[in-house]
């Protein structure tokens, strides 16, 4: 299969697929009583295909001769959080600061925080907490990204009706920021977040030139997180609303969100985000 065909079908190039295979291969090559056990390659490609198109697990499985349970095992097996983490060493922090400063001149930025709704198609009918402000069932996902559009942190466990500020306050990264663990580093958020010494939001009613200049720089910098969310949803159609929502239990939906964010990071770090994807603005 050509490189272009791989990108269309699995949203990742050959090199990154082989890298993933090395990562999850030992887990997928588990002991079985089947006469013809499924190879790790087939299991991984089935999972990637599901992320890319958002089809029913049964439909994806039929294309590879797998049951729904086998496809879900593939989804679980590729979960690995080593690709989603905040910068910790001084060189890493300085690199993030410099990347953000180059956008609009705001210093000491360590990450951009935003929330986005990921539609789900199978919530508990007795729990209306999943019904979002937009009228459909969803999970409210909080993301923190760097200047390159790489996910540094992701919280995917709150129902769609949860407010962004509540998710931030109860997240590990929010609590660490409150405790001063990030030092003089700051985060940028929209007006839905509380203003803090470590979390800068836009000036509500700017009256001076300095306030207007700050808002302009804030908007230019925060565009990165909005584009990142758009690229993430476009690359992996299973989490886009056009796919009809994730057809899994909410707990399993959260696992899929972590996996797709990890795969997004692999693609961005490998330089495999297309110009068309970079042009996406705000899909959240």
GROMACS .gro file of C-alpha atoms in nm:
model
  284
    1UNK     CA    1   0.000   0.000   0.000
    2UNK     CA    2   0.134   0.344  -0.092
    3UNK     CA    3   0.215   0.611   0.166
    4UNK     CA    4  -0.075   0.827   0.045
    5UNK     CA    5  -0.317   0.535   0.078
    6UNK     CA    6  -0.199   0.467   0.432
    7UNK     CA    7  -0.257   0.829   0.530
    8UNK     CA    8  -0.607   0.826   0.382
    9UNK     CA    9  -0.706   0.497   0.541
   10UNK     CA   10  -0.533   0.508   0.880
   11UNK     CA   11  -0.443   0.881   0.923
   12UNK     CA   12  -0.082   0.787   1.003
   13UNK     CA   13   0.223   0.726   0.781
   14UNK     CA   14   0.402   0.395   0.761
   15UNK     CA   15   0.685   0.497   0.995
   16UNK     CA   16   0.449   0.592   1.279
   17UNK     CA   17   0.240   0.277   1.230
   18UNK     CA   18   0.553   0.065   1.262
   19UNK     CA   19   0.650   0.264   1.572
   20UNK     CA   20   0.311   0.192   1.726
   21UNK     CA   21   0.344  -0.175   1.640
   22UNK     CA   22   0.669  -0.193   1.836
   23UNK     CA   23   0.496  -0.022   2.128
   24UNK     CA   24   0.185  -0.240   2.153
   25UNK     CA   25   0.300  -0.552   1.969
   26UNK     CA   26   0.391  -0.752   2.282
   27UNK     CA   27   0.050  -0.676   2.433
   28UNK     CA   28  -0.136  -0.778   2.118
   29UNK     CA   29   0.066  -1.099   2.077
   30UNK     CA   30  -0.103  -1.257   2.378
   31UNK     CA   31  -0.153  -1.630   2.424
   32UNK     CA   32  -0.469  -1.773   2.273
   33UNK     CA   33  -0.630  -2.110   2.210
   34UNK     CA   34  -0.721  -2.018   1.854
   35UNK     CA   35  -0.567  -2.226   1.581
   36UNK     CA   36  -0.498  -1.912   1.377
   37UNK     CA   37  -0.439  -1.627   1.622
   38UNK     CA   38  -0.478  -1.273   1.496
   39UNK     CA   39  -0.149  -1.108   1.420
   40UNK     CA   40  -0.059  -0.785   1.603
   41UNK     CA   41  -0.047  -0.610   1.264
   42UNK     CA   42  -0.409  -0.694   1.183
   43UNK     CA   43  -0.528  -0.598   1.530
   44UNK     CA   44  -0.350  -0.262   1.522
   45UNK     CA   45  -0.474  -0.173   1.174
   46UNK     CA   46  -0.831  -0.258   1.276
   47UNK     CA   47  -0.807  -0.018   1.571
   48UNK     CA   48  -0.654   0.259   1.359
   49UNK     CA   49  -0.927   0.213   1.098
   50UNK     CA   50  -1.194   0.256   1.364
   51UNK     CA   51  -1.035   0.579   1.488
   52UNK     CA   52  -1.008   0.711   1.134
   53UNK     CA   53  -1.364   0.651   1.015
   54UNK     CA   54  -1.575   0.618   1.329
   55UNK     CA   55  -1.771   0.322   1.195
   56UNK     CA   56  -1.939   0.068   1.416
   57UNK     CA   57  -1.692  -0.175   1.571
   58UNK     CA   58  -1.880  -0.456   1.398
   59UNK     CA   59  -1.831  -0.293   1.055
   60UNK     CA   60  -1.460  -0.239   1.112
   61UNK     CA   61  -1.426  -0.593   1.241
   62UNK     CA   62  -1.601  -0.739   0.939
   63UNK     CA   63  -1.338  -0.579   0.715
   64UNK     CA   64  -1.060  -0.763   0.897
   65UNK     CA   65  -1.240  -1.078   1.008
   66UNK     CA   66  -1.253  -0.968   1.372
   67UNK     CA   67  -1.527  -0.973   1.629
   68UNK     CA   68  -1.642  -0.658   1.809
   69UNK     CA   69  -1.462  -0.777   2.122
   70UNK     CA   70  -1.136  -0.825   1.933
   71UNK     CA   71  -1.154  -0.475   1.786
   72UNK     CA   72  -1.215  -0.328   2.132
   73UNK     CA   73  -0.911  -0.514   2.270
   74UNK     CA   74  -0.706  -0.341   2.003
   75UNK     CA   75  -0.849  -0.004   2.110
   76UNK     CA   76  -0.752  -0.069   2.471
   77UNK     CA   77  -0.408  -0.207   2.389
   78UNK     CA   78  -0.276   0.106   2.218
   79UNK     CA   79  -0.353   0.327   2.519
   80UNK     CA   80  -0.024   0.474   2.639
   81UNK     CA   81   0.012   0.811   2.813
   82UNK     CA   82   0.386   0.852   2.759
   83UNK     CA   83   0.303   1.066   2.456
   84UNK     CA   84   0.086   1.307   2.656
   85UNK     CA   85   0.274   1.494   2.926
   86UNK     CA   86   0.361   1.845   3.035
   87UNK     CA   87   0.720   1.969   2.998
   88UNK     CA   88   0.918   1.891   3.311
   89UNK     CA   89   1.286   1.966   3.247
   90UNK     CA   90   1.421   2.319   3.214
   91UNK     CA   91   1.514   2.277   2.843
   92UNK     CA   92   1.164   2.148   2.767
   93UNK     CA   93   1.000   2.438   2.952
   94UNK     CA   94   1.222   2.695   2.781
   95UNK     CA   95   1.140   2.546   2.441
   96UNK     CA   96   0.767   2.576   2.512
   97UNK     CA   97   0.809   2.936   2.637
   98UNK     CA   98   1.000   3.033   2.323
   99UNK     CA   99   0.744   2.871   2.095
  100UNK     CA  100   0.458   3.069   2.244
  101UNK     CA  101   0.655   3.394   2.263
  102UNK     CA  102   0.725   3.371   1.890
  103UNK     CA  103   0.351   3.377   1.812
  104UNK     CA  104   0.244   3.707   1.968
  105UNK     CA  105   0.505   3.805   2.225
  106UNK     CA  106   0.338   3.675   2.544
  107UNK     CA  107   0.615   3.546   2.776
  108UNK     CA  108   0.625   3.250   3.015
  109UNK     CA  109   0.330   3.064   2.857
  110UNK     CA  110   0.348   2.692   2.935
  111UNK     CA  111   0.022   2.582   2.775
  112UNK     CA  112  -0.316   2.674   2.624
  113UNK     CA  113  -0.622   2.530   2.794
  114UNK     CA  114  -0.963   2.478   2.636
  115UNK     CA  115  -1.264   2.251   2.656
  116UNK     CA  116  -1.443   2.076   2.374
  117UNK     CA  117  -1.752   1.856   2.350
  118UNK     CA  118  -1.710   1.506   2.209
  119UNK     CA  119  -2.052   1.361   2.116
  120UNK     CA  120  -2.144   1.016   2.237
  121UNK     CA  121  -2.430   0.801   2.112
  122UNK     CA  122  -2.483   0.563   2.403
  123UNK     CA  123  -2.507   0.742   2.739
  124UNK     CA  124  -2.721   0.614   3.021
  125UNK     CA  125  -3.073   0.733   2.951
  126UNK     CA  126  -3.119   0.789   3.324
  127UNK     CA  127  -2.826   1.029   3.351
  128UNK     CA  128  -2.907   1.365   3.196
  129UNK     CA  129  -2.569   1.505   3.304
  130UNK     CA  130  -2.429   1.402   2.965
  131UNK     CA  131  -2.664   1.638   2.778
  132UNK     CA  132  -2.451   1.938   2.689
  133UNK     CA  133  -2.550   2.304   2.653
  134UNK     CA  134  -2.574   2.239   2.278
  135UNK     CA  135  -2.850   1.985   2.329
  136UNK     CA  136  -2.671   1.657   2.256
  137UNK     CA  137  -2.504   1.392   2.471
  138UNK     CA  138  -2.131   1.449   2.502
  139UNK     CA  139  -1.819   1.429   2.714
  140UNK     CA  140  -1.657   1.760   2.807
  141UNK     CA  141  -1.287   1.715   2.735
  142UNK     CA  142  -1.025   1.955   2.867
  143UNK     CA  143  -0.703   1.981   2.668
  144UNK     CA  144  -0.375   2.165   2.720
  145UNK     CA  145  -0.156   2.210   2.411
  146UNK     CA  146   0.179   2.365   2.324
  147UNK     CA  147   0.261   2.608   2.043
  148UNK     CA  148   0.302   2.321   1.793
  149UNK     CA  149  -0.043   2.176   1.862
  150UNK     CA  150   0.083   1.884   2.071
  151UNK     CA  151  -0.140   1.767   2.357
  152UNK     CA  152   0.038   1.820   2.689
  153UNK     CA  153  -0.254   1.717   2.908
  154UNK     CA  154  -0.601   1.575   2.854
  155UNK     CA  155  -0.891   1.522   3.094
  156UNK     CA  156  -1.169   1.307   2.948
  157UNK     CA  157  -1.403   1.200   3.227
  158UNK     CA  158  -1.666   1.470   3.282
  159UNK     CA  159  -2.022   1.468   3.137
  160UNK     CA  160  -2.112   1.724   2.873
  161UNK     CA  161  -2.309   1.949   3.110
  162UNK     CA  162  -1.998   2.015   3.325
  163UNK     CA  163  -1.864   2.371   3.303
  164UNK     CA  164  -1.509   2.423   3.176
  165UNK     CA  165  -1.403   2.610   3.490
  166UNK     CA  166  -1.517   2.318   3.708
  167UNK     CA  167  -1.317   2.072   3.499
  168UNK     CA  168  -1.007   2.293   3.530
  169UNK     CA  169  -1.041   2.338   3.906
  170UNK     CA  170  -1.074   1.964   3.962
  171UNK     CA  171  -0.801   1.859   3.719
  172UNK     CA  172  -0.451   1.762   3.827
  173UNK     CA  173  -0.291   2.033   3.611
  174UNK     CA  174  -0.525   2.295   3.759
  175UNK     CA  175  -0.446   2.189   4.114
  176UNK     CA  176  -0.073   2.183   4.040
  177UNK     CA  177  -0.097   2.536   3.899
  178UNK     CA  178  -0.280   2.648   4.214
  179UNK     CA  179  -0.001   2.500   4.427
  180UNK     CA  180   0.264   2.687   4.229
  181UNK     CA  181   0.432   2.378   4.088
  182UNK     CA  182   0.478   2.548   3.748
  183UNK     CA  183   0.664   2.841   3.904
  184UNK     CA  184   0.622   3.157   3.696
  185UNK     CA  185   0.473   2.967   3.402
  186UNK     CA  186   0.124   3.072   3.296
  187UNK     CA  187  -0.164   2.918   3.103
  188UNK     CA  188  -0.396   3.098   2.863
  189UNK     CA  189  -0.769   3.030   2.866
  190UNK     CA  190  -1.085   3.189   2.729
  191UNK     CA  191  -1.339   3.391   2.928
  192UNK     CA  192  -1.501   3.072   3.058
  193UNK     CA  193  -1.209   3.020   3.296
  194UNK     CA  194  -1.139   3.212   3.618
  195UNK     CA  195  -0.867   3.477   3.609
  196UNK     CA  196  -0.569   3.372   3.818
  197UNK     CA  197  -0.204   3.471   3.850
  198UNK     CA  198  -0.122   3.150   3.661
  199UNK     CA  199  -0.423   3.151   3.423
  200UNK     CA  200  -0.465   3.454   3.198
  201UNK     CA  201  -0.799   3.525   3.028
  202UNK     CA  202  -0.903   3.810   2.792
  203UNK     CA  203  -0.989   4.153   2.930
  204UNK     CA  204  -1.369   4.167   2.926
  205UNK     CA  205  -1.410   4.533   2.831
  206UNK     CA  206  -1.078   4.676   2.710
  207UNK     CA  207  -1.057   5.053   2.733
  208UNK     CA  208  -0.687   5.127   2.683
  209UNK     CA  209  -0.451   5.056   2.397
  210UNK     CA  210  -0.250   4.824   2.621
  211UNK     CA  211  -0.560   4.616   2.703
  212UNK     CA  212  -0.659   4.596   2.338
  213UNK     CA  213  -0.306   4.492   2.241
  214UNK     CA  214  -0.310   4.225   2.511
  215UNK     CA  215  -0.642   4.086   2.388
  216UNK     CA  216  -0.511   4.074   2.032
  217UNK     CA  217  -0.200   3.883   2.140
  218UNK     CA  218  -0.413   3.653   2.358
  219UNK     CA  219  -0.646   3.569   2.068
  220UNK     CA  220  -0.358   3.507   1.825
  221UNK     CA  221  -0.193   3.271   2.072
  222UNK     CA  222  -0.511   3.086   2.172
  223UNK     CA  223  -0.596   3.015   1.808
  224UNK     CA  224  -0.345   2.732   1.833
  225UNK     CA  225  -0.559   2.527   2.073
  226UNK     CA  226  -0.872   2.582   1.863
  227UNK     CA  227  -0.693   2.468   1.547
  228UNK     CA  228  -0.548   2.170   1.732
  229UNK     CA  229  -0.894   2.054   1.840
  230UNK     CA  230  -1.015   2.091   1.481
  231UNK     CA  231  -0.723   1.891   1.342
  232UNK     CA  232  -0.773   1.621   1.607
  233UNK     CA  233  -1.141   1.579   1.519
  234UNK     CA  234  -1.079   1.588   1.146
  235UNK     CA  235  -0.798   1.336   1.158
  236UNK     CA  236  -0.994   1.087   1.370
  237UNK     CA  237  -1.353   1.097   1.251
  238UNK     CA  238  -1.473   0.865   1.527
  239UNK     CA  239  -1.473   1.165   1.765
  240UNK     CA  240  -1.631   1.410   1.519
  241UNK     CA  241  -1.998   1.487   1.539
  242UNK     CA  242  -2.046   1.397   1.172
  243UNK     CA  243  -1.978   1.032   1.265
  244UNK     CA  244  -2.285   1.030   1.490
  245UNK     CA  245  -2.096   1.018   1.818
  246UNK     CA  246  -1.889   0.748   1.981
  247UNK     CA  247  -2.105   0.436   2.002
  248UNK     CA  248  -1.950   0.309   2.323
  249UNK     CA  249  -2.018   0.330   2.692
  250UNK     CA  250  -1.894   0.665   2.835
  251UNK     CA  251  -1.604   0.499   3.019
  252UNK     CA  252  -1.479   0.341   2.699
  253UNK     CA  253  -1.529   0.666   2.509
  254UNK     CA  254  -1.279   0.828   2.744
  255UNK     CA  255  -1.021   0.561   2.661
  256UNK     CA  256  -1.069   0.624   2.288
  257UNK     CA  257  -1.015   0.997   2.339
  258UNK     CA  258  -0.684   0.937   2.515
  259UNK     CA  259  -0.569   0.703   2.238
  260UNK     CA  260  -0.657   0.939   1.954
  261UNK     CA  261  -0.485   1.228   2.132
  262UNK     CA  262  -0.174   1.013   2.168
  263UNK     CA  263  -0.186   0.925   1.797
  264UNK     CA  264  -0.232   1.292   1.711
  265UNK     CA  265   0.086   1.375   1.905
  266UNK     CA  266   0.280   1.106   1.720
  267UNK     CA  267   0.164   1.248   1.386
  268UNK     CA  268   0.244   1.611   1.478
  269UNK     CA  269   0.588   1.530   1.618
  270UNK     CA  270   0.662   1.332   1.306
  271UNK     CA  271   0.570   1.630   1.087
  272UNK     CA  272   0.274   1.455   0.923
  273UNK     CA  273   0.001   1.719   0.963
  274UNK     CA  274  -0.111   1.820   0.615
  275UNK     CA  275  -0.159   2.181   0.502
  276UNK     CA  276  -0.531   2.120   0.473
  277UNK     CA  277  -0.544   2.010   0.838
  278UNK     CA  278  -0.337   2.309   0.947
  279UNK     CA  279  -0.596   2.532   0.788
  280UNK     CA  280  -0.875   2.407   1.014
  281UNK     CA  281  -0.978   2.684   1.254
  282UNK     CA  282  -1.232   2.601   1.522
  283UNK     CA  283  -1.446   2.284   1.516
  284UNK     CA  284  -1.522   2.264   1.885
   0.00000   0.00000   0.00000
